[in-house]
Amino acid sequence: MDKFILDKQLRVGKPAGFSIGKKHIDIDFHFMEGIPHMLENTDARKMLQQVKDTGAETVMIYAKDHWGNVYHNTEVANKHSAVKNDLLGEWLDAAKDLGLKTIVFFSLMWDQYAAKHNPDWVSRNADGSIKYWYGNWKFLSLNSPYRDYIFAHMKELVTNYDMDMLFVDPFNGRLGVNVPDYNEYDQKLYRAMYGRDIPKVLQGRDKARYMDFRDKFFARFLKELYALIRQNNEKVKISHIYGGNTDYDDYLNVEGDPFGQDYYAVSMKAKVYRAYAEGRPLVMLTERFNRYWDFVPKSRQQIEWELSSAFSHNISSMLVDHADIKGEVDQQAYDDIKKAYETTENLLKNIDEITDVLAEVALLYHERDEELVLGQKALHDVPEEEQHRATVYRGYLPDFVGAFKYLTETHTPFDVVVQSQLTAEVLDRYKMLVVPGTIHMGEEQIQAVRAYVERGGKLVFTYRTACRDLYTEPHREENALFGFQTADIDDPYPTHFVKPLVACDIPYIRLNNENLLVSPRTEFETLGLVQLPATARTIERFVTHNEPPGEVTEYPAVLRGKYGKGEYIYFSYRAFAELLEQDVAGYRKLIKKAVESIYTPSVEVEASRNVEANYYRGAKGELKVFLTAMSVGRLAGRYDLLTPSPEPYSYPCNIEEHVPLANVRIWCEDGYTGAVTAGGEKLKVEKVDGRTCVTLPSLSCYEVITLS
């Protein structure tokens, strides 16, 4: 097993002087062969001139697509039958002449040509059948001889062509999609490492072990592939998509399109992957389509909002397009992209002036916990849509999403940290850490968080956080719940309530998710109590839904505790998941009252919940507040209340106008005396009750306020 251990010394970090640009366009070329008039009008120079005219700095062009077809001259792979010339070479030459940076796209695990001619390379289910996704798409095993085919093709590509960046897609290892893979080559490797076949049912410790196996062979493959690339073309910068190990990437990228349904997708994935990037450039991919590959152009307002959201997080944006059958692009879509780029120009100018993110609160995203929680059931018993949610590609667990939503809507200066960043060096940068329902944590991670609180840090955590280790085994009592609580039992009632003891405009809270009965082990103050339902469910007394609140117990549901020099807030229930699912103002106010008892932000925005605020420091110590707002149509249609679904509702709702918001205020403790907008307009600055208050008369799509 030692040969699979990651070589941290090869960590790339942010290359000195390396810039990928902020404005990217990808012209997808995924074309199966045999369609009439295929690619007959493809003109590389014309297409790239259309890209250049939008104001884009970088273009992604294709070497190899998901069908396994190649768009360049090759002695190794299958050149597309409709490509009579060296299309990739023409693209690269034209891009260089036009001053565009280039990213070359290389499809890896989707390769239908290789799958057809080498069935033993194809990923398999536990019963030996072919593993399909998205209908008839097949994955290929990276532990099969397919890796040699890829290495030979990649060597040819990077040796013969001069590019700025290389993008490997769709490289991912999400359980329920392309792994677990029971291909004979994967089985052989697993037996060599663990002395047994891959278990047909992955649950508990077996699932955790398989995740280790997957992460190790994916990391080994990336390390070897990237070493080959750099040996033959040391200038090219490399990235792959869909998670897994990121230690060997020069830059990172992630898909984050809201598709009219999840308007937290851009900012959530920006902050999560920015944490993984650790200073390296990050690209956010969103489609120029209204829905996933429907070829209908998005509205210009929708594109503006997506660009503003990405740029406000100091990351790059890539608008993903696709050529039509004849190899041309939609000029109207490119006209809208140009206008959207022009609209966001002032925002980008301000991004260039920032030095550091101002974040006082850290929100933990723990990818391994997410996968393990989704794996509490045997994988084949988990609904298909839930399997595909695992890891940061398709979605997050409700606890994390609800916490992200809460912190965003309260305009808290926060950022995301990932599991590898649970160290004293990282945690001490923040005044408060939020750990939402993270059941599986390592002992060292628990000790790091506990030591952070003991040194004076603030902590918010919920339900069964830190009750199990990274291999699903229960922690000892001194580690479970960070050692701050003793877990008695899960509340046995199917319906639960919370009786708030602080003012939150609601007499009790109905819980639809789990609740844990606990006994505090430190000094504490109760902010809310567990309240039982009026009727108990038994065989003789079966009540389905209409169970009113009853007796108030002595069990704390919300408490404020002290440990060392620090303090913590604990919710015995899944507070953020409840907020996400019900979005009742009183639920939000109870969280806010609890959090405010241990933490007060030094800067905050007074605005409606649909405004997002990001805070930065400038080179001269100025404070820059980036504001983005969205307006959407009124929701309508069929709500999937009784059907498990990762989507919040059934039908999309797109941004087609930006409705101005009046009198947005910024409050801060520092003694700022001047404030201007991105366009240089001076704003009113007042001193109110010892704090500085800046008023922005009107906010449309975005604004940047600089306080000096």
XYZ file of C-alpha atoms in Angstrom:
708
model
C 0.000 0.000 0.000
C 2.881 2.393 0.641
C 3.432 3.014 -3.078
C -0.033 4.586 -3.224
C 0.618 7.176 -0.521
C 0.327 10.712 -1.912
C 3.587 12.537 -2.518
C 2.925 15.907 -0.890
C 6.297 17.201 -2.087
C 4.865 17.372 -5.603
C 2.227 19.894 -4.484
C 2.189 22.490 -7.235
C 0.803 25.536 -5.475
C 0.194 28.750 -7.356
C 2.803 29.117 -10.127
C 4.647 32.438 -9.988
C 3.358 34.867 -12.594
C 0.808 32.395 -13.915
C -2.509 33.988 -14.930
C -5.439 32.151 -16.468
C -7.559 35.272 -17.059
C -10.992 35.910 -15.568
C -13.193 35.614 -18.706
C -13.272 32.204 -20.427
C -15.404 30.648 -23.162
C -15.517 26.937 -23.917
C -16.661 25.812 -27.382
C -17.606 22.181 -26.819
C -17.060 19.709 -29.652
C -18.751 16.435 -28.694
C -19.873 14.857 -31.968
C -20.662 11.243 -32.716
C -19.774 10.210 -36.241
C -22.077 9.515 -39.211
C -24.432 12.535 -39.069
C -25.012 14.358 -42.426
C -23.326 17.777 -42.841
C -21.218 17.142 -39.737
C -18.729 20.011 -39.104
C -18.912 21.143 -42.760
C -18.795 24.876 -41.878
C -16.148 24.743 -39.154
C -13.860 27.763 -39.441
C -11.410 27.967 -36.536
C -10.340 31.565 -37.162
C -13.936 32.821 -37.539
C -15.082 31.071 -34.370
C -12.193 32.353 -32.289
C -12.721 35.873 -33.622
C -16.297 35.615 -32.288
C -14.838 34.605 -28.920
C -12.332 37.460 -28.991
C -15.045 40.004 -29.848
C -16.919 39.235 -26.619
C -13.956 40.404 -24.538
C -12.988 36.906 -23.408
C -9.332 36.318 -22.545
C -9.229 32.517 -22.695
C -10.815 29.865 -24.927
C -11.157 26.128 -24.415
C -10.781 24.027 -27.575
C -10.951 20.312 -28.191
C -8.381 17.570 -28.655
C -10.586 14.569 -27.752
C -14.308 14.345 -26.994
C -16.550 12.027 -24.958
C -17.111 9.792 -27.966
C -13.386 9.088 -28.091
C -13.013 11.108 -31.311
C -9.904 13.215 -31.870
C -9.778 16.607 -33.627
C -6.088 16.598 -34.526
C -3.653 14.519 -36.541
C -2.822 11.363 -34.617
C -1.021 8.046 -34.934
C -2.433 6.770 -31.640
C -6.151 7.585 -31.279
C -9.302 7.666 -33.430
C -9.482 10.862 -35.511
C -13.044 12.065 -36.146
C -14.087 11.037 -39.658
C -15.545 14.513 -40.374
C -12.251 16.255 -39.527
C -10.199 16.259 -42.729
C -7.506 18.627 -41.495
C -5.699 19.372 -38.246
C -8.496 21.288 -36.553
C -6.761 21.560 -33.173
C -3.619 22.940 -34.821
C -5.694 25.551 -36.687
C -7.445 26.553 -33.459
C -4.178 26.949 -31.571
C -2.588 29.008 -34.356
C -5.629 31.298 -34.643
C -5.842 31.777 -30.881
C -2.194 32.750 -30.709
C -2.661 35.288 -33.505
C -5.683 36.786 -31.706
C -3.958 36.963 -28.319
C -6.239 34.408 -26.644
C -4.967 32.039 -23.954
C -5.782 28.418 -24.765
C -7.075 25.464 -22.766
C -7.105 22.120 -24.567
C -9.908 19.740 -23.585
C -9.145 16.020 -23.246
C -11.927 13.546 -22.428
C -10.670 10.787 -20.199
C -13.086 8.316 -18.659
C -15.833 8.770 -21.232
C -14.462 7.264 -24.429
C -17.098 5.330 -26.348
C -14.665 4.374 -29.139
C -12.282 2.697 -26.700
C -15.181 1.074 -24.843
C -16.567 -0.435 -28.056
C -13.245 -1.924 -29.128
C -12.049 -2.976 -25.640
C -14.973 -4.277 -23.558
C -12.626 -5.563 -20.845
C -11.707 -1.932 -20.063
C -15.315 -0.958 -19.282
C -16.496 -0.293 -15.719
C -18.735 -3.008 -14.255
C -21.404 -3.412 -11.598
C -21.114 -6.007 -8.846
C -23.033 -8.568 -10.952
C -20.644 -8.105 -13.881
C -23.040 -6.020 -16.006
C -21.848 -2.841 -17.707
C -22.120 0.310 -15.599
C -24.098 2.981 -17.465
C -24.783 6.621 -16.641
C -26.866 9.229 -18.471
C -28.493 6.499 -20.526
C -25.834 4.663 -22.541
C -22.613 6.362 -21.450
C -19.941 3.940 -20.284
C -16.964 4.648 -18.041
C -13.566 3.036 -18.477
C -11.341 1.727 -15.724
C -8.120 3.632 -15.129
C -6.618 0.437 -13.720
C -7.040 -1.380 -17.050
C -4.739 -1.129 -20.112
C -6.826 1.946 -20.985
C -4.273 3.901 -18.932
C -1.517 2.947 -21.427
C -3.710 4.098 -24.321
C -4.306 7.420 -22.550
C -0.635 7.902 -21.718
C 0.430 7.270 -25.328
C -2.180 9.690 -26.681
C -1.367 12.358 -24.091
C 2.353 12.150 -24.852
C 1.610 12.659 -28.556
C -0.659 15.611 -27.802
C 1.587 17.620 -25.481
C 4.693 16.887 -27.575
C 3.204 18.058 -30.884
C 1.097 21.024 -29.781
C 1.773 24.260 -27.899
C -1.000 25.193 -25.470
C -1.271 27.263 -22.297
C -3.446 24.894 -20.261
C -4.816 21.361 -20.366
C -8.210 20.305 -19.003
C -8.922 16.618 -18.237
C -12.635 15.675 -18.105
C -14.778 13.875 -16.876
C -12.366 12.611 -14.255
C -14.355 11.729 -11.141
C -14.837 8.967 -8.638
C -18.286 9.483 -7.184
C -19.842 6.426 -5.635
C -22.913 5.351 -7.531
C -21.653 6.812 -10.818
C -18.460 5.238 -12.144
C -17.360 3.616 -8.874
C -17.489 1.199 -7.214
C -16.020 -0.492 -10.273
C -15.954 -4.291 -10.262
C -13.888 -4.458 -13.463
C -11.410 -7.364 -13.358
C -8.424 -4.983 -13.216
C -9.879 -3.101 -10.231
C -10.603 -6.390 -8.503
C -7.014 -7.532 -9.023
C -5.625 -4.318 -7.550
C -8.028 -4.422 -4.597
C -7.030 -8.019 -3.811
C -3.361 -7.028 -3.902
C -4.007 -4.246 -1.378
C -6.584 -5.847 0.921
C -6.394 -9.591 0.274
C -10.063 -9.913 -0.714
C -12.530 -9.042 -3.478
C -14.346 -5.727 -3.493
C -17.424 -6.269 -1.271
C -20.629 -6.421 -3.274
C -22.399 -4.372 -0.619
C -20.452 -1.269 0.394
C -21.592 -0.163 3.805
C -19.918 1.154 6.933
C -16.230 0.264 7.223
C -16.250 -1.557 3.857
C -17.401 1.629 2.150
C -14.781 3.730 3.949
C -12.066 1.263 2.901
C -13.239 1.360 -0.710
C -13.129 5.179 -0.608
C -9.485 4.922 0.484
C -8.809 2.517 -2.369
C -10.483 4.796 -4.901
C -8.672 7.909 -3.674
C -5.300 6.172 -3.812
C -5.584 4.778 -7.333
C -7.022 8.046 -8.682
C -4.168 9.963 -7.072
C -1.610 7.526 -8.472
C -3.084 7.909 -11.955
C -3.008 11.721 -11.775
C 0.530 11.766 -10.444
C 1.775 9.545 -13.283
C -0.241 11.334 -15.973
C 0.894 14.794 -14.883
C 4.504 13.665 -14.598
C 4.344 12.430 -18.208
C 2.843 15.740 -19.364
C 5.450 17.858 -17.624
C 8.251 15.667 -18.898
C 7.161 16.359 -22.478
C 5.816 19.919 -22.130
C 6.945 21.697 -18.981
C 5.092 24.934 -19.872
C 1.522 23.590 -19.917
C -0.615 24.080 -16.803
C -2.999 21.255 -15.888
C -6.348 20.698 -14.214
C -8.947 17.946 -13.912
C -12.602 18.134 -12.953
C -14.961 16.555 -10.419
C -13.005 16.329 -7.229
C -10.693 13.601 -6.087
C -7.109 14.522 -5.326
C -6.122 18.095 -6.276
C -2.500 18.043 -5.097
C -1.055 17.858 -8.607
C -3.192 20.509 -10.361
C -1.885 23.934 -11.354
C -5.383 25.403 -11.268
C -8.827 24.083 -10.293
C -12.248 24.178 -11.890
C -15.795 23.263 -10.947
C -19.244 23.218 -12.534
C -21.612 25.602 -10.744
C -24.571 26.406 -12.973
C -27.749 27.207 -10.973
C -30.014 26.015 -13.847
C -32.751 28.251 -12.503
C -33.109 26.083 -9.389
C -30.213 26.575 -6.986
C -29.002 30.152 -6.759
C -26.452 29.213 -4.126
C -24.616 26.892 -6.517
C -22.162 29.522 -7.788
C -21.163 30.973 -4.421
C -21.243 27.635 -2.571
C -18.957 25.876 -5.007
C -16.770 28.969 -5.324
C -16.039 28.962 -1.600
C -15.651 25.188 -1.293
C -13.255 24.864 -4.213
C -11.440 28.067 -3.301
C -10.593 26.282 -0.049
C -9.289 23.267 -1.980
C -7.343 25.561 -4.327
C -5.361 27.154 -1.468
C -4.241 30.127 -3.548
C -4.266 28.523 -6.981
C -6.553 29.939 -9.699
C -10.122 28.610 -9.788
C -12.519 28.538 -12.763
C -16.313 28.310 -12.377
C -18.074 26.636 -15.322
C -21.642 27.720 -16.144
C -23.514 27.077 -19.378
C -24.692 29.757 -21.759
C -27.771 27.517 -22.153
C -31.004 28.101 -20.278
C -31.080 24.468 -19.121
C -28.500 21.707 -19.273
C -27.625 21.347 -22.979
C -30.990 22.605 -24.286
C -29.236 25.021 -26.702
C -31.681 27.811 -25.771
C -29.728 31.002 -24.936
C -29.813 32.265 -21.368
C -30.996 35.820 -20.817
C -28.276 38.448 -20.633
C -29.413 39.295 -17.078
C -28.905 35.681 -16.003
C -25.387 35.662 -17.452
C -24.606 39.011 -15.773
C -25.670 37.649 -12.407
C -23.600 34.467 -12.800
C -20.532 36.455 -13.859
C -20.986 38.941 -11.003
C -21.326 36.141 -8.459
C -18.202 34.357 -9.694
C -16.103 37.519 -10.007
C -17.224 38.652 -6.532
C -15.483 35.555 -5.157
C -12.291 36.471 -7.046
C -12.516 33.459 -9.346
C -12.663 33.074 -13.127
C -15.817 32.308 -15.081
C -16.064 29.939 -18.030
C -19.226 30.102 -20.141
C -19.704 26.688 -21.735
C -21.050 26.708 -25.290
C -21.403 23.975 -27.903
C -21.024 24.249 -31.649
C -23.983 23.133 -33.756
C -23.874 20.120 -36.082
C -22.258 22.133 -38.873
C -19.579 23.416 -36.514
C -20.842 26.977 -35.999
C -21.824 28.966 -32.907
C -24.873 31.114 -32.057
C -23.955 34.765 -32.653
C -26.863 36.067 -30.550
C -25.532 34.201 -27.517
C -22.093 35.743 -28.072
C -23.611 39.228 -28.355
C -25.265 38.724 -24.956
C -22.007 37.430 -23.477
C -20.221 40.540 -24.751
C -22.790 42.835 -23.116
C -22.567 40.888 -19.859
C -18.771 41.152 -19.833
C -19.017 44.904 -20.434
C -21.504 45.280 -17.576
C -19.193 43.565 -15.085
C -16.018 45.441 -16.065
C -16.087 47.785 -13.034
C -16.370 44.793 -10.730
C -13.250 43.202 -12.230
C -11.297 46.434 -11.831
C -12.022 46.336 -8.099
C -11.071 42.660 -7.854
C -7.623 43.565 -9.175
C -7.136 45.870 -6.160
C -7.854 43.399 -3.356
C -5.233 41.625 -1.288
C -7.026 39.420 1.275
C -10.445 37.947 1.983
C -12.019 39.395 5.137
C -13.736 36.419 6.788
C -14.359 36.141 10.519
C -16.362 32.897 10.429
C -15.298 29.539 8.973
C -17.885 27.018 7.759
C -16.625 23.427 7.587
C -17.287 21.352 4.481
C -16.275 17.735 5.138
C -16.418 15.759 1.885
C -15.683 12.365 3.422
C -18.483 12.789 5.950
C -20.913 13.594 3.148
C -20.095 10.399 1.304
C -20.231 8.278 4.456
C -23.560 9.719 5.569
C -25.060 9.000 2.166
C -23.720 5.499 2.614
C -25.505 4.643 5.855
C -27.636 2.414 3.656
C -26.192 -0.122 1.234
C -25.454 1.749 -1.970
C -27.980 -0.185 -4.044
C -30.698 0.754 -1.508
C -30.013 4.483 -1.854
C -32.284 6.280 -4.380
C -30.424 7.003 -7.605
C -30.737 10.774 -7.251
C -29.174 10.541 -3.782
C -26.242 8.452 -5.047
C -25.437 11.143 -7.573
C -25.427 13.835 -4.918
C -22.352 12.414 -3.235
C -19.452 14.916 -3.119
C -19.390 18.494 -4.293
C -20.449 17.888 -7.892
C -24.235 17.452 -7.694
C -25.067 18.798 -4.279
C -24.398 18.907 -0.576
C -26.070 17.544 2.491
C -28.886 19.746 3.845
C -26.974 20.637 7.017
C -24.132 22.270 5.085
C -26.471 23.925 2.564
C -28.660 25.319 5.327
C -25.652 26.725 7.179
C -24.317 28.287 3.977
C -27.735 29.769 3.264
C -27.998 31.171 6.802
C -24.547 32.783 6.787
C -25.105 34.237 3.315
C -28.535 35.642 4.069
C -27.357 37.240 7.311
C -24.451 38.782 5.327
C -21.917 37.296 7.720
C -18.239 37.702 6.705
C -17.508 33.987 6.294
C -15.514 31.538 4.216
C -15.426 27.753 3.825
C -12.698 25.477 5.164
C -12.321 21.821 4.182
C -11.370 18.848 6.334
C -7.626 19.084 5.628
C -7.639 22.643 7.028
C -8.696 21.712 10.557
C -5.363 22.872 11.966
C -4.452 25.507 14.545
C -2.778 27.620 11.857
C -5.986 27.835 9.818
C -8.597 27.885 12.587
C -6.924 30.712 14.508
C -7.584 33.028 11.560
C -11.288 32.980 12.429
C -13.382 34.214 15.352
C -15.917 31.405 14.956
C -16.156 27.933 13.402
C -19.463 26.397 12.236
C -19.580 22.573 12.006
C -23.059 21.631 10.740
C -24.089 18.025 11.413
C -20.691 16.553 10.501
C -21.031 13.064 11.947
C -17.726 11.516 10.797
C -14.544 13.243 12.005
C -11.088 11.955 12.790
C -9.735 12.052 16.334
C -7.054 14.572 15.365
C -9.707 16.784 13.789
C -11.797 16.671 16.960
C -8.808 17.534 19.108
C -7.925 20.440 16.807
C -11.427 21.899 17.128
C -11.524 21.388 20.894
C -8.117 23.035 21.291
C -9.320 25.954 19.136
C -12.230 26.550 21.534
C -9.991 26.149 24.569
C -7.713 28.904 23.191
C -10.684 31.265 22.945
C -12.396 30.335 19.694
C -16.158 30.227 19.186
C -17.885 27.075 17.884
C -21.355 26.284 16.532
C -22.229 22.620 16.002
C -25.354 20.490 15.676
C -26.913 17.077 16.299
C -24.477 14.106 16.087
C -21.421 16.066 15.006
C -18.189 14.159 15.711
C -19.936 11.013 16.983
C -18.191 8.603 14.549
C -14.691 8.325 13.121
C -13.631 8.348 9.465
C -14.300 4.592 9.238
C -17.859 4.877 10.689
C -16.916 3.511 14.142
C -18.382 5.295 17.226
C -16.002 7.628 19.059
C -15.209 7.207 22.719
C -17.253 9.485 24.981
C -14.348 11.891 25.521
C -14.286 12.617 21.780
C -17.952 12.322 20.763
C -19.639 15.723 20.358
C -16.147 17.201 20.942
C -16.421 15.962 24.537
C -18.795 18.829 25.358
C -21.958 16.677 25.611
C -22.913 13.150 26.552
C -25.198 11.630 23.946
C -28.039 9.900 25.777
C -30.383 8.612 23.058
C -31.946 9.686 19.817
C -35.302 11.243 20.601
C -37.650 8.245 20.091
C -40.635 10.297 19.022
C -41.380 10.638 15.305
C -42.314 14.274 15.835
C -40.259 16.665 17.951
C -40.516 20.288 19.032
C -38.201 22.915 20.491
C -39.370 25.446 23.074
C -37.232 28.611 22.631
C -36.155 30.396 25.814
C -35.011 33.492 23.916
C -37.230 35.872 21.968
C -37.608 34.673 18.382
C -41.263 35.516 17.570
C -42.413 31.900 17.663
C -43.696 29.809 20.622
C -42.219 26.494 19.488
C -40.364 24.940 16.577
C -41.535 21.799 14.798
C -38.717 19.447 13.807
C -38.974 17.217 10.760
C -35.491 15.728 11.140
C -33.619 13.873 13.867
C -33.077 15.141 17.397
C -30.570 13.934 20.002
C -31.146 13.984 23.757
C -27.939 15.118 25.504
C -26.477 15.964 28.901
C -23.946 18.851 28.902
C -20.493 18.157 30.353
C -19.385 21.796 30.682
C -20.784 24.981 32.189
C -23.786 25.994 30.092
C -26.864 28.173 29.651
C -30.052 26.747 28.109
C -31.498 28.733 25.188
C -34.156 26.198 24.181
C -35.675 22.962 25.503
C -36.828 19.734 23.855
C -40.615 19.611 23.735
C -42.423 16.294 23.268
C -45.465 15.759 21.071
C -48.803 15.619 22.844
C -49.354 12.027 21.737
C -46.902 9.160 21.629
C -46.912 6.839 18.637
C -47.548 3.219 19.519
C -49.113 0.264 17.736
C -52.441 1.084 19.377
C -52.113 4.855 18.961
C -50.905 5.576 15.455
C -50.819 9.238 14.438
C -49.463 10.185 11.014
C -48.941 13.927 11.020
C -51.286 15.955 13.224
C -49.341 15.683 16.476
C -49.469 18.967 18.442
C -46.766 20.000 20.941
C -47.054 18.683 24.475
C -44.792 18.426 27.534
C -41.621 20.524 27.741
C -38.691 18.422 29.021
C -35.516 19.424 30.856
C -33.323 18.315 27.940
C -31.535 21.265 26.307
C -32.239 21.648 22.571
C -30.142 24.808 22.213
C -27.411 25.701 24.656
C -24.503 28.049 25.122
C -21.509 26.372 26.738
C -18.078 27.412 27.928
C -14.811 25.531 27.523
C -11.430 27.006 28.434
C -11.299 30.576 27.127
C -13.857 29.883 24.421
C -17.578 29.330 23.993
C -19.821 27.162 21.878
C -23.426 26.942 20.720
C -24.907 23.468 20.388
C -28.208 22.505 18.721
C -29.370 18.989 19.618
C -31.299 18.884 16.343
C -30.283 19.486 12.717
C -30.894 23.211 12.977
C -29.579 24.169 9.536
C -31.316 21.307 7.731
C -34.584 22.399 9.366
C -33.988 25.982 8.264
C -33.296 24.864 4.706
C -36.413 22.710 4.496
C -38.860 25.045 6.259
C -37.360 28.570 6.025
C -39.536 29.867 8.854
C -38.448 33.278 10.145
C -38.667 32.129 13.757
C -36.270 29.227 13.078
C -33.762 31.647 11.604
C -34.188 34.092 14.505
C -33.491 31.387 17.089
C -30.215 30.520 15.337
C -29.360 34.209 15.074
C -30.086 34.868 18.771
C -27.918 31.929 19.787
C -25.019 32.870 17.510
C -25.138 36.538 18.524
C -24.665 35.516 22.146
C -21.066 34.474 21.360
C -20.144 36.387 18.185
C -20.607 39.927 16.845
C -19.303 40.733 13.339
C -17.016 43.739 12.897
C -18.704 44.533 9.584
C -22.207 43.691 8.373
C -24.620 44.604 5.615
C -28.189 45.686 6.270
C -30.142 44.423 3.258
C -32.756 41.895 2.206
C -31.899 38.189 2.131
C -31.455 38.046 -1.653
C -28.269 40.144 -1.368
C -24.905 38.397 -1.046
C -21.952 40.232 0.499
C -18.265 39.392 0.126
C -15.651 41.328 2.063
C -12.032 42.053 1.109
C -9.034 44.167 2.135
C -7.224 46.391 -0.338
C -3.506 47.095 -0.571
C -3.865 50.350 1.409
C -6.017 48.844 4.138
C -9.304 49.908 2.592
C -12.397 47.733 3.021
C -14.091 46.541 -0.156
C -17.625 45.161 0.058
C -18.865 43.315 -3.027
C -22.660 43.138 -3.209
C -24.647 40.981 -5.636
C -28.427 40.779 -5.771
C -30.833 38.682 -7.754
C -34.450 39.001 -8.798
C -36.396 36.066 -10.191
C -39.932 35.414 -11.300
C -42.529 34.094 -8.870
C -42.331 30.339 -8.410
C -45.163 28.197 -9.732
C -45.862 24.599 -10.636
C -45.727 21.192 -9.046
C -43.846 20.972 -5.762
C -42.262 17.588 -5.037
C -43.085 17.537 -1.345
C -43.422 13.760 -1.122
C -40.779 12.709 -3.646
C -37.081 12.550 -2.641
C -35.278 14.982 -4.887
C -32.054 17.022 -4.754
C -33.910 19.933 -6.354
C -35.777 22.432 -4.149
C -38.723 22.507 -6.563
C -39.725 21.044 -9.887
C -39.504 23.829 -12.405
C -36.767 26.407 -12.999
C -37.028 30.133 -12.385
C -34.619 32.313 -14.354
C -33.337 35.850 -13.855
C -34.673 38.162 -16.557
C -34.499 41.521 -14.792
C -32.618 43.185 -11.965
C -35.038 44.978 -9.638
C -33.204 47.768 -7.750
C -33.102 47.582 -3.951
C -33.184 50.855 -2.006
C -30.987 52.015 0.875
C -28.575 49.156 1.468
C -26.409 49.986 4.479
C -22.945 48.841 5.536
C -22.110 48.988 9.235
C -18.573 48.640 10.580
C -16.627 49.381 13.733
C -13.591 50.872 12.031
C -13.336 54.633 11.650
C -13.755 54.976 7.886
C -14.420 58.504 6.621
C -15.029 58.004 2.896
C -16.874 55.571 0.651
C -17.257 55.289 -3.140
C -19.015 52.949 -5.577
C -17.335 50.966 -8.346
C -18.081 53.879 -10.691
C -16.494 56.450 -8.343
C -19.707 57.916 -6.905
C -19.248 59.214 -3.353
C -21.621 57.807 -0.735
C -22.962 59.196 2.507
C -20.869 58.218 5.558
C -22.313 58.706 9.059
C -21.332 57.972 12.637
C -24.216 56.254 14.432
C -23.871 54.968 18.019
C -20.100 54.688 17.695
C -20.183 52.811 14.383
C -19.638 53.855 10.787
C -22.671 53.613 8.503
C -22.488 53.853 4.701
C -25.719 54.063 2.690
C -26.019 52.870 -0.896
C -29.186 54.499 -2.332
C -29.825 51.770 -4.940
C -28.483 48.282 -5.709
C -29.251 46.567 -9.024
C -27.261 43.465 -10.062
C -23.979 44.246 -8.307
C -21.990 46.994 -6.673
C -18.588 47.392 -5.041
C -18.271 49.780 -2.095
C -14.777 50.914 -1.110
C -14.438 52.341 2.410
C -11.238 54.275 3.094
